mmCIF file of C-alpha atoms and ligand atoms in Angstrom:
data_model
loop_
_atom_site.group_PDB
_atom_site.id
_atom_site.type_symbol
_atom_site.label_atom_id
_atom_site.label_comp_id
_atom_site.label_asym_id
_atom_site.label_seq_id
_atom_site.Cartn_x
_atom_site.Cartn_y
_atom_site.Cartn_z
ATOM 1 C CA MET A 21 -2.601 -26.210 -16.131
ATOM 2 C CA ASN A 22 -6.420 -27.217 -17.655
ATOM 3 C CA ILE A 23 -8.110 -29.700 -16.110
ATOM 4 C CA LEU A 24 -10.655 -32.143 -17.677
ATOM 5 C CA SER A 25 -13.282 -32.770 -15.344
ATOM 6 C CA PRO A 26 -16.002 -34.775 -17.477
ATOM 7 C CA SER A 27 -20.267 -35.631 -16.249
ATOM 8 C CA ILE A 28 -20.814 -38.324 -15.175
ATOM 9 C CA LEU A 29 -24.639 -37.424 -16.055
ATOM 10 C CA SER A 30 -23.226 -39.106 -19.520
ATOM 11 C CA ALA A 31 -22.208 -42.622 -17.923
ATOM 12 C CA ASP A 32 -23.586 -45.373 -18.089
ATOM 13 C CA PHE A 33 -24.945 -46.664 -15.259
ATOM 14 C CA TYR A 34 -25.388 -49.763 -15.510
ATOM 15 C CA ASP A 35 -21.873 -50.511 -15.714
ATOM 16 C CA LEU A 36 -20.579 -47.135 -14.288
ATOM 17 C CA LYS A 37 -16.626 -49.041 -13.284
ATOM 18 C CA LYS A 38 -16.258 -49.482 -16.812
ATOM 19 C CA ASP A 39 -16.735 -45.583 -17.622
ATOM 20 C CA LEU A 40 -14.808 -44.504 -13.845
ATOM 21 C CA THR A 41 -12.057 -46.539 -14.515
ATOM 22 C CA ALA A 42 -12.092 -45.520 -18.738
ATOM 23 C CA LEU A 43 -10.877 -41.788 -16.921
ATOM 24 C CA GLU A 44 -8.619 -43.370 -14.225
ATOM 25 C CA ASP A 45 -6.634 -45.125 -17.022
ATOM 26 C CA GLY A 46 -6.936 -42.433 -18.743
ATOM 27 C CA LYS A 47 -5.254 -40.643 -15.715
ATOM 28 C CA VAL A 48 -8.480 -37.802 -15.943
ATOM 29 C CA PRO A 49 -8.622 -35.728 -13.053
ATOM 30 C CA ASN A 50 -11.709 -34.935 -12.363
ATOM 31 C CA GLY A 51 -14.735 -36.061 -12.151
ATOM 32 C CA HIS A 52 -18.146 -33.287 -12.070
ATOM 33 C CA ILE A 53 -21.238 -34.138 -10.101
ATOM 34 C CA ASP A 54 -24.224 -32.151 -11.474
ATOM 35 C CA VAL A 55 -26.901 -32.648 -8.576
ATOM 36 C CA MET A 56 -30.176 -30.966 -9.173
ATOM 37 C CA ASN A 57 -33.908 -31.331 -8.067
ATOM 38 C CA GLY A 58 -36.099 -29.898 -10.222
ATOM 39 C CA ILE A 59 -36.867 -26.899 -8.592
ATOM 40 C CA PHE A 60 -33.940 -24.884 -9.726
ATOM 41 C CA VAL A 61 -33.204 -26.302 -12.518
ATOM 42 C CA PRO A 62 -35.739 -28.265 -14.399
ATOM 43 C CA SER A 63 -33.957 -31.918 -14.980
ATOM 44 C CA ILE A 64 -33.704 -34.374 -11.330
ATOM 45 C CA SER A 65 -30.218 -35.338 -12.735
ATOM 46 C CA TYR A 66 -29.335 -38.553 -12.300
ATOM 47 C CA VAL A 67 -32.713 -40.286 -11.976
ATOM 48 C CA MET A 68 -33.651 -40.545 -15.641
ATOM 49 C CA PRO A 69 -30.770 -41.456 -16.814
ATOM 50 C CA VAL A 70 -30.208 -44.274 -14.332
ATOM 51 C CA ILE A 71 -33.411 -44.930 -15.998
ATOM 52 C CA LYS A 72 -32.477 -45.169 -19.709
ATOM 53 C CA SER A 73 -28.945 -46.518 -18.930
ATOM 54 C CA ILE A 74 -30.621 -49.931 -16.801
ATOM 55 C CA ARG A 75 -33.720 -50.509 -19.607
ATOM 56 C CA LYS A 76 -31.504 -52.200 -22.354
ATOM 57 C CA HIS A 77 -30.221 -54.707 -20.134
ATOM 58 C CA THR A 78 -33.295 -55.472 -18.164
ATOM 59 C CA ASP A 79 -36.989 -56.428 -18.586
ATOM 60 C CA LEU A 80 -37.149 -55.967 -15.616
ATOM 61 C CA PHE A 81 -40.802 -54.011 -15.023
ATOM 62 C CA PHE A 82 -39.619 -50.465 -14.292
ATOM 63 C CA ASP A 83 -42.396 -49.325 -10.758
ATOM 64 C CA VAL A 84 -42.005 -45.217 -10.883
ATOM 65 C CA HIS A 85 -42.549 -44.391 -7.887
ATOM 66 C CA LEU A 86 -42.224 -39.311 -8.398
ATOM 67 C CA MET A 87 -41.354 -37.825 -5.106
ATOM 68 C CA ILE A 88 -41.598 -35.069 -6.609
ATOM 69 C CA VAL A 89 -44.039 -32.229 -6.668
ATOM 70 C CA ASP A 90 -45.550 -31.341 -10.046
ATOM 71 C CA PRO A 91 -45.526 -34.321 -11.754
ATOM 72 C CA SER A 92 -46.184 -33.771 -14.994
ATOM 73 C CA ARG A 93 -43.541 -31.819 -15.690
ATOM 74 C CA TYR A 94 -42.318 -34.630 -16.084
ATOM 75 C CA ILE A 95 -44.670 -38.034 -17.579
ATOM 76 C CA LYS A 96 -43.113 -37.663 -21.113
ATOM 77 C CA GLU A 97 -39.250 -37.816 -19.474
ATOM 78 C CA PHE A 98 -39.814 -40.856 -17.460
ATOM 79 C CA ALA A 99 -42.118 -42.585 -19.904
ATOM 80 C CA GLU A 100 -39.380 -41.838 -22.433
ATOM 81 C CA SER A 101 -36.780 -43.661 -20.099
ATOM 82 C CA GLY A 102 -38.614 -46.927 -20.028
ATOM 83 C CA ALA A 103 -40.858 -46.965 -16.924
ATOM 84 C CA ASP A 104 -43.698 -49.594 -17.420
ATOM 85 C CA LEU A 105 -45.687 -47.478 -14.788
ATOM 86 C CA ILE A 106 -46.034 -44.005 -13.744
ATOM 87 C CA THR A 107 -47.244 -43.537 -9.567
ATOM 88 C CA PHE A 108 -48.002 -40.364 -8.128
ATOM 89 C CA HIS A 109 -48.465 -38.700 -4.771
ATOM 90 C CA THR A 110 -51.851 -36.804 -5.252
ATOM 91 C CA GLU A 111 -50.922 -34.008 -2.230
ATOM 92 C CA ALA A 112 -48.424 -33.079 -5.338
ATOM 93 C CA GLU A 113 -50.191 -32.726 -8.319
ATOM 94 C CA LYS A 114 -52.946 -29.906 -8.515
ATOM 95 C CA ASP A 115 -54.448 -31.845 -11.932
ATOM 96 C CA ILE A 116 -54.821 -35.788 -10.941
ATOM 97 C CA GLN A 117 -56.523 -37.035 -13.265
ATOM 98 C CA GLY A 118 -55.003 -34.549 -16.485
ATOM 99 C CA CYS A 119 -51.906 -36.445 -15.043
ATOM 100 C CA ILE A 120 -52.987 -39.359 -14.803
ATOM 101 C CA ASP A 121 -53.955 -39.186 -18.803
ATOM 102 C CA LEU A 122 -50.960 -38.005 -19.387
ATOM 103 C CA ILE A 123 -49.255 -40.878 -18.356
ATOM 104 C CA ARG A 124 -52.096 -43.485 -20.752
ATOM 105 C CA SER A 125 -51.019 -40.873 -23.347
ATOM 106 C CA TYR A 126 -47.400 -43.497 -23.371
ATOM 107 C CA GLY A 127 -49.326 -45.834 -23.113
ATOM 108 C CA LYS A 128 -48.293 -46.601 -20.079
ATOM 109 C CA LYS A 129 -49.479 -47.469 -16.255
ATOM 110 C CA VAL A 130 -51.227 -45.361 -14.059
ATOM 111 C CA GLY A 131 -50.647 -46.069 -9.468
ATOM 112 C CA LEU A 132 -51.552 -43.084 -7.364
ATOM 113 C CA THR A 133 -50.415 -42.355 -4.050
ATOM 114 C CA ILE A 134 -51.047 -41.439 -0.589
ATOM 115 C CA LYS A 135 -48.852 -40.521 2.284
ATOM 116 C CA PRO A 136 -49.556 -41.032 5.641
ATOM 117 C CA GLY A 137 -51.303 -38.591 7.109
ATOM 118 C CA THR A 138 -53.419 -38.595 4.128
ATOM 119 C CA PRO A 139 -57.007 -40.662 3.614
ATOM 120 C CA VAL A 140 -57.599 -43.202 1.681
ATOM 121 C CA SER A 141 -60.614 -41.242 0.722
ATOM 122 C CA ASP A 142 -58.211 -39.363 -1.674
ATOM 123 C CA LEU A 143 -57.862 -42.121 -3.682
ATOM 124 C CA VAL A 144 -61.614 -42.618 -3.931
ATOM 125 C CA PRO A 145 -62.715 -40.608 -7.386
ATOM 126 C CA TYR A 146 -59.838 -41.844 -9.074
ATOM 127 C CA LEU A 147 -59.714 -45.412 -8.805
ATOM 128 C CA ASP A 148 -61.463 -46.284 -11.960
ATOM 129 C CA LYS A 149 -58.843 -44.664 -13.443
ATOM 130 C CA ILE A 150 -55.717 -46.437 -12.343
ATOM 131 C CA ASP A 151 -53.780 -49.759 -12.451
ATOM 132 C CA MET A 152 -52.488 -49.932 -9.177
ATOM 133 C CA ALA A 153 -53.162 -47.123 -5.674
ATOM 134 C CA LEU A 154 -50.002 -47.112 -3.766
ATOM 135 C CA ILE A 155 -50.285 -47.169 0.534
ATOM 136 C CA MET A 156 -47.136 -45.648 1.793
ATOM 137 C CA THR A 157 -46.232 -47.163 5.545
ATOM 138 C CA VAL A 158 -43.055 -44.784 6.200
ATOM 139 C CA GLU A 159 -43.095 -41.353 4.597
ATOM 140 C CA PRO A 160 -41.768 -40.739 1.841
ATOM 141 C CA GLY A 161 -38.424 -39.385 1.949
ATOM 142 C CA PHE A 162 -35.982 -42.491 2.600
ATOM 143 C CA GLY A 163 -35.218 -46.315 3.127
ATOM 144 C CA GLY A 164 -34.761 -47.894 5.412
ATOM 145 C CA GLN A 165 -37.665 -46.924 7.880
ATOM 146 C CA LYS A 166 -39.683 -48.453 11.002
ATOM 147 C CA LEU A 167 -43.555 -49.492 8.998
ATOM 148 C CA ILE A 168 -46.323 -47.122 11.149
ATOM 149 C CA PRO A 169 -48.888 -49.641 11.945
ATOM 150 C CA GLU A 170 -51.998 -47.205 11.298
ATOM 151 C CA CYS A 171 -51.876 -47.002 8.449
ATOM 152 C CA VAL A 172 -51.554 -50.930 7.957
ATOM 153 C CA ASP A 173 -55.692 -50.386 8.229
ATOM 154 C CA LYS A 174 -55.484 -47.793 5.741
ATOM 155 C CA ILE A 175 -55.016 -50.902 3.630
ATOM 156 C CA ARG A 176 -57.696 -53.017 4.745
ATOM 157 C CA GLU A 177 -59.739 -50.206 4.353
ATOM 158 C CA LEU A 178 -58.519 -49.057 0.355
ATOM 159 C CA LYS A 179 -59.214 -52.669 -0.040
ATOM 160 C CA LYS A 180 -62.760 -53.203 0.893
ATOM 161 C CA ILE A 181 -63.463 -49.923 -1.435
ATOM 162 C CA VAL A 182 -61.820 -51.892 -4.511
ATOM 163 C CA ASP A 183 -63.636 -55.295 -4.005
ATOM 164 C CA GLU A 184 -67.198 -53.137 -3.402
ATOM 165 C CA LYS A 185 -66.277 -51.903 -6.194
ATOM 166 C CA GLY A 186 -65.444 -54.917 -8.704
ATOM 167 C CA LEU A 187 -62.442 -53.197 -9.588
ATOM 168 C CA LYS A 188 -59.300 -54.819 -10.745
ATOM 169 C CA ILE A 189 -56.233 -52.984 -9.476
ATOM 170 C CA ASP A 190 -53.290 -53.730 -7.433
ATOM 171 C CA ILE A 191 -52.643 -52.473 -4.460
ATOM 172 C CA GLU A 192 -48.889 -52.107 -3.768
ATOM 173 C CA VAL A 193 -47.870 -51.058 0.223
ATOM 174 C CA ASP A 194 -44.788 -49.260 0.331
ATOM 175 C CA GLY A 195 -41.289 -48.142 3.528
ATOM 176 C CA GLY A 196 -40.574 -50.680 6.730
ATOM 177 C CA VAL A 197 -41.291 -53.491 4.944
ATOM 178 C CA ASN A 198 -39.809 -56.904 5.252
ATOM 179 C CA ILE A 199 -40.046 -60.867 5.544
ATOM 180 C CA ASP A 200 -41.070 -60.398 9.038
ATOM 181 C CA ASN A 201 -44.104 -58.492 9.108
ATOM 182 C CA VAL A 202 -45.041 -58.557 5.020
ATOM 183 C CA ASP A 203 -48.299 -61.335 5.780
ATOM 184 C CA THR A 204 -49.455 -58.498 7.727
ATOM 185 C CA VAL A 205 -49.245 -56.465 4.697
ATOM 186 C CA LEU A 206 -50.796 -59.197 2.905
ATOM 187 C CA ASP A 207 -53.349 -59.667 4.963
ATOM 188 C CA ALA A 208 -54.612 -56.606 4.776
ATOM 189 C CA GLY A 209 -55.129 -56.404 1.422
ATOM 190 C CA SER A 210 -52.109 -55.895 -0.779
ATOM 191 C CA ASN A 211 -50.334 -57.074 -3.971
ATOM 192 C CA VAL A 212 -47.418 -55.332 -4.730
ATOM 193 C CA ILE A 213 -45.538 -55.775 -1.469
ATOM 194 C CA VAL A 214 -41.731 -53.035 -2.622
ATOM 195 C CA ALA A 215 -38.879 -53.345 0.397
ATOM 196 C CA GLY A 216 -35.588 -51.767 -0.045
ATOM 197 C CA SER A 217 -33.548 -52.085 3.048
ATOM 198 C CA ALA A 218 -35.035 -56.011 3.789
ATOM 199 C CA VAL A 219 -33.980 -57.597 0.305
ATOM 200 C CA PHE A 220 -30.684 -55.207 -0.665
ATOM 201 C CA GLY A 221 -27.033 -55.640 1.052
ATOM 202 C CA ASP A 222 -26.418 -58.477 3.107
ATOM 203 C CA ASP A 223 -26.762 -61.578 0.887
ATOM 204 C CA THR A 224 -29.068 -59.957 -1.160
ATOM 205 C CA PRO A 225 -29.512 -63.250 -3.475
ATOM 206 C CA GLY A 226 -30.794 -65.581 -0.178
ATOM 207 C CA LYS A 227 -32.686 -62.568 1.096
ATOM 208 C CA VAL A 228 -34.608 -62.044 -2.851
ATOM 209 C CA LYS A 229 -35.458 -66.104 -2.856
ATOM 210 C CA ALA A 230 -36.658 -66.211 0.442
ATOM 211 C CA PHE A 231 -39.278 -63.296 -0.655
ATOM 212 C CA MET A 232 -40.349 -64.803 -3.508
ATOM 213 C CA GLU A 233 -40.914 -68.105 -1.485
ATOM 214 C CA HIS A 234 -42.851 -65.523 0.999
ATOM 215 C CA LEU A 235 -45.020 -64.729 -1.600
ATOM 216 C CA ASN A 236 -45.656 -66.862 -4.098
ATOM 217 C CA ALA A 237 -46.415 -69.963 -0.938
HETATM 218 C C1 DX5 B 20 -39.822 -44.090 0.544
HETATM 219 C C2 DX5 B 20 -39.725 -45.295 -0.238
HETATM 220 C C3 DX5 B 20 -38.934 -46.155 -0.617
HETATM 221 C C4 DX5 B 20 -38.079 -46.650 -0.211
HETATM 222 C C5 DX5 B 20 -38.486 -48.463 0.311
HETATM 223 O O1 DX5 B 20 -39.767 -42.510 -0.107
HETATM 224 O O2 DX5 B 20 -40.342 -44.736 -1.645
HETATM 225 O O3 DX5 B 20 -39.729 -47.247 -1.531
HETATM 226 O O4 DX5 B 20 -37.040 -47.269 -0.854
HETATM 227 O O5 DX5 B 20 -37.722 -48.731 1.581
HETATM 228 P P1 DX5 B 20 -38.140 -49.836 2.360
HETATM 229 O O6 DX5 B 20 -38.136 -51.432 1.859
HETATM 230 O O7 DX5 B 20 -36.221 -49.423 3.255
HETATM 231 O O8 DX5 B 20 -38.566 -48.973 4.247
HETATM 232 ZN ZN1 ZN B 21 -41.344 -46.109 -3.199
#
């Protein structure tokens, strides 16, 4: 028996239901799901196709946080997929200035970030070359973790240096931020607030409204 197994990698991720329904209605037996991590093969499968799909349907500013080694390898693809700002980790890139220049060469904004165990001093040489510095307040890798309180001091430390240098860059915070602790990270000096589990899930519109009202109060 011959079996058709369409690769979902080429589906429209904005309306995946439409494509899956088309397979089911067509009595297609299999769905082929590719998993790649950028090491064994050069691609990282679903990320780029998802960005491309949703780029067609929204004007959201795409703030892309790369948690991959040697991010320079992927800047072209992320830029062409529709990223507006590309943030990479100092810990993951040997040639930080080169990667900044590469992102700029595609006309995109640049973000640089550090994990909880990395000192703010690692960001300092690049602060006048980037648009945003991101302080991770959890170990990157998963949503839904608790904010590490010591990392809030790093936001404060960074904000002081940024102000002393007279720079106007954004300071982003990512990891464990919710409506109850957001004031702490705002007071410390961050102005771009990432929130995953505190926004999506039950009553996403209500949570979005609460955050938006709070941030713009
Ligand atoms: C963690 C990611 C975060 C994560 C945040 O590695 O960088 O962006 O999705 O999720 P919450 O807000 O649930 O901590
Ligand atoms: Zn993130």
